[in-house]
Coordinates of C-alpha atoms and ligand atoms in Angstrom, one line a residue:
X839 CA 193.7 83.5 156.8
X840 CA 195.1 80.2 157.5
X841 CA 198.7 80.0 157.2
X842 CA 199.9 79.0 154.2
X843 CA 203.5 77.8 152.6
X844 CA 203.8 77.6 149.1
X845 CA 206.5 76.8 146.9
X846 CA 207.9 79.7 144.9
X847 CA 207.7 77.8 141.7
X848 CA 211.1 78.3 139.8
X849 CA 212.1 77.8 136.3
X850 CA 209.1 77.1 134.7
X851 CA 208.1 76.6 131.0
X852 CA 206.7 79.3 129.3
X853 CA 203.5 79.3 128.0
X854 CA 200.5 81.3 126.0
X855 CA 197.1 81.8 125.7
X856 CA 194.8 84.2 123.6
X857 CA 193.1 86.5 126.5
X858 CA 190.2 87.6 124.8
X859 CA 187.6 85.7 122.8
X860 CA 188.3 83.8 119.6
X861 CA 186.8 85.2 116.4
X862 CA 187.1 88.9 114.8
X863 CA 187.6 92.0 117.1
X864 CA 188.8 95.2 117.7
X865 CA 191.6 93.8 119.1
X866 CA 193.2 90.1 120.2
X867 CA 195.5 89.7 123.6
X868 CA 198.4 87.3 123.4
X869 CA 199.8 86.6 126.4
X870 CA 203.2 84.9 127.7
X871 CA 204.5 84.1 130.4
X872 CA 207.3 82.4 132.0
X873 CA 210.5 83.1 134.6
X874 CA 213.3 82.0 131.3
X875 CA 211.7 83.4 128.5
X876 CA 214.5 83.5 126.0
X877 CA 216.2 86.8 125.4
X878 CA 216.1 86.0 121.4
X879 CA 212.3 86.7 121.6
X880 CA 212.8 89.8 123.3
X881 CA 215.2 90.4 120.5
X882 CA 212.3 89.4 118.2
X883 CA 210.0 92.0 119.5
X884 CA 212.3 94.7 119.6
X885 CA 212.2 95.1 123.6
X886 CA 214.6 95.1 126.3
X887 CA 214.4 92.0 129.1
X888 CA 215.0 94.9 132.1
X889 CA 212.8 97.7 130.9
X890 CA 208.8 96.5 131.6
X891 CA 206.7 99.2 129.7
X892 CA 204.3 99.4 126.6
X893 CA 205.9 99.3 123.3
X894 CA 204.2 100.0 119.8
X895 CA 206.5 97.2 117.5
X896 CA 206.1 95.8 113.8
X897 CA 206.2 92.2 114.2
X898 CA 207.3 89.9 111.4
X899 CA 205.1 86.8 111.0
X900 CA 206.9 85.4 107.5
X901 CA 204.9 86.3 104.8
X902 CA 203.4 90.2 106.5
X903 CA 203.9 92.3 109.3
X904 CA 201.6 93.2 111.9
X905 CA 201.8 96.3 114.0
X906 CA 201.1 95.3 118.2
X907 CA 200.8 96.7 121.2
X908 CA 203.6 95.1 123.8
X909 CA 202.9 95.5 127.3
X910 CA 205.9 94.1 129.5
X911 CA 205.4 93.5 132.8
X912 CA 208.8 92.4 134.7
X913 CA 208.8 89.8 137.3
X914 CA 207.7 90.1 140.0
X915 CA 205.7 92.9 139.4
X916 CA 203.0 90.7 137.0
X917 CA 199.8 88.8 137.3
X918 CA 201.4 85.5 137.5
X919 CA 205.1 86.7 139.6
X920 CA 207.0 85.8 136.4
X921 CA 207.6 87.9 133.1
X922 CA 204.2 88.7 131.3
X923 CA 204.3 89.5 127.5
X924 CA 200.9 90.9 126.0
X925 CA 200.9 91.0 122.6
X926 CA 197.7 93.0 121.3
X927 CA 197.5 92.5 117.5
X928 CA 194.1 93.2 115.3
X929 CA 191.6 91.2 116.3
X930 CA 191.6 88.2 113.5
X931 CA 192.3 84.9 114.2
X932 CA 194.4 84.3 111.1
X933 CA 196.8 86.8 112.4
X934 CA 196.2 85.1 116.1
X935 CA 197.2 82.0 114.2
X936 CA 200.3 83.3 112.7
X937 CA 201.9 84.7 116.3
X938 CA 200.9 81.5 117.7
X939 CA 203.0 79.4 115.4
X940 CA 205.9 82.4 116.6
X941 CA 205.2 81.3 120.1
X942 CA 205.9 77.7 119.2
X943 CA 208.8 78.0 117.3
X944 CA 210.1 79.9 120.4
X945 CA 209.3 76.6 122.4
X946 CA 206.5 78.3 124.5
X947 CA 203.2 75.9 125.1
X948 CA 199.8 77.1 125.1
X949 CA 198.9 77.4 128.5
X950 CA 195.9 75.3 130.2
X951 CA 192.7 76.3 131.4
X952 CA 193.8 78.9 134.8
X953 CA 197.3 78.4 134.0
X954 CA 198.1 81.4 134.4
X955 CA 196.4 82.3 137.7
X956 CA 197.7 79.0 139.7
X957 CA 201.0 80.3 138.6
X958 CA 200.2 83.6 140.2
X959 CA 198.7 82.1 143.2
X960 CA 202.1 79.8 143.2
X961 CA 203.9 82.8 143.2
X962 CA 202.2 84.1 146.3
X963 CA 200.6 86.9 143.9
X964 CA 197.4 86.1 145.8
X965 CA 195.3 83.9 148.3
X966 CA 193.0 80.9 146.7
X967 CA 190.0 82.7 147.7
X968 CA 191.8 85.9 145.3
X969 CA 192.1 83.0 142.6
X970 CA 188.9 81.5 142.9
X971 CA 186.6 84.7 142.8
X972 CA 188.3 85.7 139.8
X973 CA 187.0 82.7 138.1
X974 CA 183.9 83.4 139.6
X975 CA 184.0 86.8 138.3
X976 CA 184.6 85.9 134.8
X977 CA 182.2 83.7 134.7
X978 CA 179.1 85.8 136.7
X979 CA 176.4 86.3 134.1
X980 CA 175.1 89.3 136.0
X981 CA 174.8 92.4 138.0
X982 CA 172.8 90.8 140.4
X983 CA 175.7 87.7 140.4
X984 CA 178.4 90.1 141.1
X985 CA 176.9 91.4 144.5
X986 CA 176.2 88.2 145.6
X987 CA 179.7 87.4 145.2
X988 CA 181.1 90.3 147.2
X989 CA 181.5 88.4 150.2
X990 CA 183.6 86.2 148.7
X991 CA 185.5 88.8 146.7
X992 CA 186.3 90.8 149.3
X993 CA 188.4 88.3 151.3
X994 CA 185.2 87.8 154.0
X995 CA 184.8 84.5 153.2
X996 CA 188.6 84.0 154.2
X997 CA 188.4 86.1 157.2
X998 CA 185.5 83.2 158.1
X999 CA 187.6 80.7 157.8
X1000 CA 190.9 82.0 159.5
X1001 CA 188.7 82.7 162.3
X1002 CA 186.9 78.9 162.9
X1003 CA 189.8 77.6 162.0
X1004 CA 191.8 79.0 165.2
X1005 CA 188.7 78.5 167.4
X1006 CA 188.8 74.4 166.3
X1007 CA 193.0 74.6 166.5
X1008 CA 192.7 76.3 169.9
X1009 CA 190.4 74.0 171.1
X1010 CA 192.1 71.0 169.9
X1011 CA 195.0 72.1 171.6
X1012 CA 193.2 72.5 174.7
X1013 CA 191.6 68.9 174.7
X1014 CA 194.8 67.0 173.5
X1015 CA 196.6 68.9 176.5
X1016 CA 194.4 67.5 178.5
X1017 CA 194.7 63.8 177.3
X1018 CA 198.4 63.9 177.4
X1019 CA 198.8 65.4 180.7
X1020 CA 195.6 63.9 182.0
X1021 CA 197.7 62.1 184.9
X1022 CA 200.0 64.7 185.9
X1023 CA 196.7 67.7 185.9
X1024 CA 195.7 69.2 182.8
X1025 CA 197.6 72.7 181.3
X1026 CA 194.3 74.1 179.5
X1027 CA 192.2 71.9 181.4
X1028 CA 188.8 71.8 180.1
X1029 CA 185.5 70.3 181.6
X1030 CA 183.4 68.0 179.8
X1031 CA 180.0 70.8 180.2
X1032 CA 182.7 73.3 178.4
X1033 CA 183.6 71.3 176.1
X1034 CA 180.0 70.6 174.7
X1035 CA 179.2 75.1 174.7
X1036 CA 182.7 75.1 172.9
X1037 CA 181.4 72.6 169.9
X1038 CA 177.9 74.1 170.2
X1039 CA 179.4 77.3 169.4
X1040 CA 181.0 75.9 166.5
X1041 CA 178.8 74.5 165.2
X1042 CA 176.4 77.4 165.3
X1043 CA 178.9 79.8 163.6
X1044 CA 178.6 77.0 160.7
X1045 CA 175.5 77.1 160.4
X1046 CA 175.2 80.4 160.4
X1047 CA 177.6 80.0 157.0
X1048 CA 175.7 77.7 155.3
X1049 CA 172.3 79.4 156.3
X1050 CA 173.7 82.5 154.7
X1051 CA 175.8 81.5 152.0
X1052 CA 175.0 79.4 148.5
X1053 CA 177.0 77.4 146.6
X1054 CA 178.1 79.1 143.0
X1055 CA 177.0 77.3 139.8
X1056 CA 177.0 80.2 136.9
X1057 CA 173.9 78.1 135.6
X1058 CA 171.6 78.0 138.6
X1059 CA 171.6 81.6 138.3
X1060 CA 169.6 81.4 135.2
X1061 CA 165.8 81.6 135.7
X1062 CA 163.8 79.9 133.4
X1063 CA 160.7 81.2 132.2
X1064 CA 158.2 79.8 129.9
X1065 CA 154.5 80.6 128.1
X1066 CA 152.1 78.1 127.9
X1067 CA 148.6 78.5 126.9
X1068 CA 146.2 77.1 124.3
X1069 CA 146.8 77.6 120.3
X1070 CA 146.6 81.2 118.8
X1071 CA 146.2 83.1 122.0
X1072 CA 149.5 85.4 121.2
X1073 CA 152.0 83.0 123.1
X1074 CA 154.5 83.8 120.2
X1075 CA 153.6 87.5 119.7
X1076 CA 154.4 87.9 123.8
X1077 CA 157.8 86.3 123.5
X1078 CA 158.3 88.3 120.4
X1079 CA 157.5 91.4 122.5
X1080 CA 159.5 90.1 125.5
X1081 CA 162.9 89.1 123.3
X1082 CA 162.6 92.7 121.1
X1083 CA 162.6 91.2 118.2
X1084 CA 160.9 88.4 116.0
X1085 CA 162.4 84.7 116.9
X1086 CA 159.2 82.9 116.8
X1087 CA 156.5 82.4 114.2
X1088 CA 153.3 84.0 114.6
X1089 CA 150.7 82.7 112.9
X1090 CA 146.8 82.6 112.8
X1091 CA 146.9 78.9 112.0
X1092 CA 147.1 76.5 115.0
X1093 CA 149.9 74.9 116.0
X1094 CA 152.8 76.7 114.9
X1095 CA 155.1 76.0 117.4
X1096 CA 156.1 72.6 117.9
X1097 CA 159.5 72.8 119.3
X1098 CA 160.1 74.9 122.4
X1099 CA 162.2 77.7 121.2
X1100 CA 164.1 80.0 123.6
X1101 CA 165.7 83.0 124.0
X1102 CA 168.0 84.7 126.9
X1103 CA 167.2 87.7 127.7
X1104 CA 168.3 90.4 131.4
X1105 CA 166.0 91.5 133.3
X1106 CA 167.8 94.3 135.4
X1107 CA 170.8 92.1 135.8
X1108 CA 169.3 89.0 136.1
X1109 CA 169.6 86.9 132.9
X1110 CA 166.5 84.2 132.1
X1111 CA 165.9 82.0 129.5
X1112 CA 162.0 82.7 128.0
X1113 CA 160.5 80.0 126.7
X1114 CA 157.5 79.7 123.8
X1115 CA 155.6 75.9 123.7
X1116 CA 153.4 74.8 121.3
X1117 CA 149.8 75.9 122.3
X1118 CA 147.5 72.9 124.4
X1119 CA 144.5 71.7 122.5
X1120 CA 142.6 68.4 122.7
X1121 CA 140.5 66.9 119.8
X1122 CA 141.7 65.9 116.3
X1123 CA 145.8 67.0 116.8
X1124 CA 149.3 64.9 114.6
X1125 CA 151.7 63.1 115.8
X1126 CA 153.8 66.0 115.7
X1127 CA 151.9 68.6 117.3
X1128 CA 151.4 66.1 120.7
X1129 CA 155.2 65.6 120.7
X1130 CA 155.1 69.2 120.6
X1131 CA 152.3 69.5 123.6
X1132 CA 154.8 66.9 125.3
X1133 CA 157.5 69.1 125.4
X1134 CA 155.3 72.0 126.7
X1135 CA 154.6 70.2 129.8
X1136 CA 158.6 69.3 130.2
X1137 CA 158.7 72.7 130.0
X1138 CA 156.8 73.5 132.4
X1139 CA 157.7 70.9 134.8
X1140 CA 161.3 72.7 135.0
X1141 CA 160.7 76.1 135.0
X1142 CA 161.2 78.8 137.6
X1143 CA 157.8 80.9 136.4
X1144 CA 155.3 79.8 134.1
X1145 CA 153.5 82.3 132.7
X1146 CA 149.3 81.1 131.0
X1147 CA 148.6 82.7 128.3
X1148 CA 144.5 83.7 127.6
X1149 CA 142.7 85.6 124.9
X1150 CA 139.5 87.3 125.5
X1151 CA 137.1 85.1 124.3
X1152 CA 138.1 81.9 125.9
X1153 CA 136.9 80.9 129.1
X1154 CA 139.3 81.6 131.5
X1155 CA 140.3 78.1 133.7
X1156 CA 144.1 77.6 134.6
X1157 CA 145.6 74.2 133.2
X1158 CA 148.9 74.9 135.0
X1159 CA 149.3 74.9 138.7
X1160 CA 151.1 77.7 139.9
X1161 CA 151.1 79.6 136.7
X1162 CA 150.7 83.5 136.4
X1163 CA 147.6 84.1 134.5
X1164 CA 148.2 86.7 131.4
X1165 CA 145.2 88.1 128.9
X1166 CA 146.5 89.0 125.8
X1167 CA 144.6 91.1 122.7
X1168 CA 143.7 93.6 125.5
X1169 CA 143.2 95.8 122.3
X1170 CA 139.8 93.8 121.7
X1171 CA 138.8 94.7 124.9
X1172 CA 136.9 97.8 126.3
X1173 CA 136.7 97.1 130.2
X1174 CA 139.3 94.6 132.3
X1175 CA 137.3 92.7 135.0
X1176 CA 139.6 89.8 136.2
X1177 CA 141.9 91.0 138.9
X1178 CA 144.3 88.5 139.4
X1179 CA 145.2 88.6 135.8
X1180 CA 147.5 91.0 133.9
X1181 CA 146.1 92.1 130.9
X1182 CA 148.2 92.5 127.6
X1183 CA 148.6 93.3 124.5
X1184 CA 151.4 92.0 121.9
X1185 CA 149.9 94.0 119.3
X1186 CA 149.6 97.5 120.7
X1187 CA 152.4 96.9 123.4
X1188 CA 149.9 97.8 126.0
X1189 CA 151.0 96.2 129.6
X1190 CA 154.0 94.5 128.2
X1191 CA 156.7 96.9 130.8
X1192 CA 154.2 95.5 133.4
X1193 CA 155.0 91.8 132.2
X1194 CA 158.8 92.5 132.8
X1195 CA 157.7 93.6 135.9
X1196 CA 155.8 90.4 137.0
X1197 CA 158.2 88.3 135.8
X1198 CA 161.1 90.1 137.3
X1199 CA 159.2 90.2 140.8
X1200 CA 159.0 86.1 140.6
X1201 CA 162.6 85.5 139.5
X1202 CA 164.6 88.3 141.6
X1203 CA 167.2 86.6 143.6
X1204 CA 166.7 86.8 147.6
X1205 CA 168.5 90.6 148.3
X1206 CA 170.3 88.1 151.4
X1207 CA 171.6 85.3 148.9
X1208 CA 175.2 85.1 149.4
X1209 CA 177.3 83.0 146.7
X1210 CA 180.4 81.2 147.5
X1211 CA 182.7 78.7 145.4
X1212 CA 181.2 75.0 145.4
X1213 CA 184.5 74.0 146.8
X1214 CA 184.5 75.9 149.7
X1215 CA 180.6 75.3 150.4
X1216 CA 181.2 71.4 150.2
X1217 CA 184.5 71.7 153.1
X1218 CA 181.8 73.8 155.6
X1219 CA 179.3 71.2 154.7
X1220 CA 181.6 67.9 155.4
X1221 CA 183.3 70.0 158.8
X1222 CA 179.7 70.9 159.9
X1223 CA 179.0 67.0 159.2
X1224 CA 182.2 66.0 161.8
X1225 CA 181.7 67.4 164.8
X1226 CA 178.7 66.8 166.6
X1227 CA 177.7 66.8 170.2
X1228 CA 179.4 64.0 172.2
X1229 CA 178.4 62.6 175.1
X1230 CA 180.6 59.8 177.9
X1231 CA 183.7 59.1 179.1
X1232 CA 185.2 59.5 175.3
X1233 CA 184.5 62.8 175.0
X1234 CA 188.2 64.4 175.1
X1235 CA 189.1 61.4 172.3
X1236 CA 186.2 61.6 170.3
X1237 CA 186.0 65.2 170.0
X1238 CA 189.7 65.8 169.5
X1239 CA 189.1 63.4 166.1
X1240 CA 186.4 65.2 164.8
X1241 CA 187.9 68.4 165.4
X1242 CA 190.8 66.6 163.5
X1243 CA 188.8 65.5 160.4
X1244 CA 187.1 69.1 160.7
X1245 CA 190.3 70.7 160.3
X1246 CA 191.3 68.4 157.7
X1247 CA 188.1 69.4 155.5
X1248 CA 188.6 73.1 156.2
X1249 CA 192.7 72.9 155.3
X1250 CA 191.6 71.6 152.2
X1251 CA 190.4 74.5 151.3
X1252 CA 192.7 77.1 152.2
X1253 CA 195.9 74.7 153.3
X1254 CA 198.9 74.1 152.1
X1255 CA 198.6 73.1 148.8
X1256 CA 201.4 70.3 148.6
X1257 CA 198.9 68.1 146.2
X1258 CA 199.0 69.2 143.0
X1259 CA 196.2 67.2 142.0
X1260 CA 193.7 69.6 144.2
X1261 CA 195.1 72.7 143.1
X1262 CA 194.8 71.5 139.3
X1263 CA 191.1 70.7 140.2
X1264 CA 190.5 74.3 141.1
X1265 CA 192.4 76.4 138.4
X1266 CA 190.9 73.8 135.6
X1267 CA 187.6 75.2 135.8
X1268 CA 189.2 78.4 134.7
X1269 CA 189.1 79.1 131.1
X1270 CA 192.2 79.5 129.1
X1271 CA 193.9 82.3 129.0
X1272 CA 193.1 83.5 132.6
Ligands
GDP1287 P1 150.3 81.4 119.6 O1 149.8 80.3 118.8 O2 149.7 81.4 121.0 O3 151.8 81.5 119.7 O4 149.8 82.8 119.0 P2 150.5 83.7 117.9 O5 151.5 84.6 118.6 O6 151.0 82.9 116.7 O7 149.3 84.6 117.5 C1 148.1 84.1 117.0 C2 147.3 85.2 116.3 O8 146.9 86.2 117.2 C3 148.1 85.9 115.2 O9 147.3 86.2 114.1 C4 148.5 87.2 115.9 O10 148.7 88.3 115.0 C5 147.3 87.5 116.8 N1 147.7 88.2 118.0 C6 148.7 88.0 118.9 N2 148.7 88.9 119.8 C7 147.7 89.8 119.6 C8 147.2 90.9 120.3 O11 147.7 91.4 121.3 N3 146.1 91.5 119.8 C9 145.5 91.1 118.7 N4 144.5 91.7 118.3 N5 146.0 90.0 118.0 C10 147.1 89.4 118.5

């Protein structure tokens, strides 16, 4: 890891946040925290300022009581370095409501989004890669987003960049040694033919990065799925099927479904959105229902695995490119002949485990994807993009500045954080609370 300074921040304001999701729960988590929270709301909630522990305390909130759960954890020994107050009441945000106007009349501020892990992380509580991947951890959809993250979680990601960091800072070293002492005989003198397998080497081990590792968006996880087919051949019954449960109309009259609706649903870890379209037909169709056909074929266009729905009795000829053929109302059926089909049946249930299948065959992630924060994609990307292979009399010069700029990219990441403007970019796509 690259060495870092940061600023023990020091007399802060204190600040709150509900921890867990709004609306009604078992329970709600309240939490403060702050270096000078006043002793008069320790007084208020019955605790002592030097003994951290759990407490079980009746809290007054005006017109009732309400009986909490106080965890104390004493600075320096919390999440964020500073005090940390969690208040666990019942889970209803009325009473949330009440201890929040408490909070305020203490003169604490509700905390912004990662407020309270940039404190941590200014507290030297952990590295920026620690920070980040908890963010990324919260917001993982799945299983399957969780293991790609690992990496990243478990400091690798860090180690990476320590290492290539010292490689370009010895190197640069070794170059701007011998520019300033070019005259006199270089100290770490360095020939031109080394200097070109140096940056080669480089730039292979960032390539390597960026061939193995993807940039983290919680939403290009999803995989979108959707049915097409023509009108009435069990397009709504499959998704029905699919979802567990019944979301769209089914109907024996034609054209139903207008609007594509859509559900979210896991696939052993691996969340999708499935998507029903209004059935394809030509001949005498409304207005409404070709808006509807329309949207279908937007639909399509976008999705990660389209899945064509046929019925026995239609001739089978794919519309979609690409598309997974299905026959549904296998129960009609005595013998299945076409073998690159899967046969189905919403009715019966027949074949609809193998459907999961298929579809979770087509959308599984690559077992080698690796996921990193956008942030620290984008640095490797721009350093990768400053040094390249010079050639001339400039070489030392030219070099030593992209190995400059490529430092600069990489600091950036892991640096000294002296500008509060890029350290609020990263803890705002926290959530509050965290
Ligand atoms: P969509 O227009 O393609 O969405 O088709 P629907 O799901 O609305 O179904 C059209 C008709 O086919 C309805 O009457 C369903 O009950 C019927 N249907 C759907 N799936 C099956 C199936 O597997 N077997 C049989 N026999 N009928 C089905």
């Amino acid at each position: 890891m690259a060495a870092r300074s940061r600023k023990v921040v020091r007399k802060q304001d204190s600040i709150y946040a509900l921890a867990t999701p709004e609306g009604v729960s078992a329970i709600s988590v309240i939490r403060v925290t702050g270096l000078s929270i006043s002793k008069k709301f320790f007084n208020f909630l019955g605790i002592e300022r030097k003994k951290p522990g759990v407490f079980l305390r009746k809290i007054s909130l005006g017109d009732f009581s309400e009986k909490c759960l106080i965890l104390y954890f004493k600075a320096p020994r919390s999440y964020t370095g500073e005090d940390v107050i969690e208040i666990q009441s019942h889970g209803n945000m009325v009473i949330v409501s009440e201890i929040f106007d408490v909070l305020e009349n203490f003169g604490f501020r509700e905390a912004q989004a990662g407020e309270f892990t940039k404190r941590g992380f200014l507290n030297n509580k952990f590295t920026i890669d620690e920070a980040e991947s908890v963010a990324a951890n919260v917001s993982a959809g799945s299983v399957e987003e969780l293991r790609m993250l690992e990496d990243f979680r478990l400091g690798k990601v860090g180690h990476f960049f320590s290492n290539v960091t010292k490689k370009i800072e010895g190197l640069l070293v070794t170059i701007e040694s011998q520019l300033d002492f070019s005259d006199e005989g270089a100290v770490g003198s360095i020939s031109k033919n080394n200097i070109k397998k140096e940056i080669a080497v480089l730039k292979r081990d960032l390539d390597n990065f960026l061939r193995k590792y993807s940039p983290f968006q919680s939403e290009m996880m999803k995989k979108r799925v959707v049915l097409v087919g023509q009108p009435n051949v069990g397009k709504s019954s499959l998704f029905n099927s699919l979802v567990g449960g019944r979301v769209a109309l089914v109907s024996n009259a034609p054209g139903t479904t207008r609007d594509v609706v859509r559900k979210n649903l896991f696939l052993k870890g691996v969340e999708i959105t499935l998507e029903d379209t209004a059935g394809i037909r030509t001949g005498q169709v409304s207005e409404i229902e070709k808006m509807g056909m329309g949207l279908t074929n937007e639909s399509y266009e976008t999705s990660d695995l389209c899945l064509e729905v046929f019925e026995p009795k239609q001739k089978i000829k794919k519309k979609f490119k690409d598309s997974v053929l299905i026959i549904n109302k296998s129960d009609l059926l005595k013998v299945h002949t076409k073998k690159n089909a899967l046969y189905v049946s919403a009715k019966t249930g027949a074949g609809i485990e193998e459907l999961r299948k298929l579809i979770y065959k087509y959308i599984k992630p690559d077992p080698k994807l690796s996921l990193v924060t956008e942030r620290v994609y984008k640095a490797v990307v721009k350093a990768n993009n400053s040094i390249e292979t010079v050639r001339g009399d400039d070489i030392f010069e030219i070099t030593a500045q992209q190995l400059r700029d490529a430092l600069l990219e990489l600091r950036y990441v892991y640096g000294n954080f002296s500008n509060e403007k890029i350290l609020d970019r990263v803890f705002s796509k926290f959530c509050i609370g965290k």
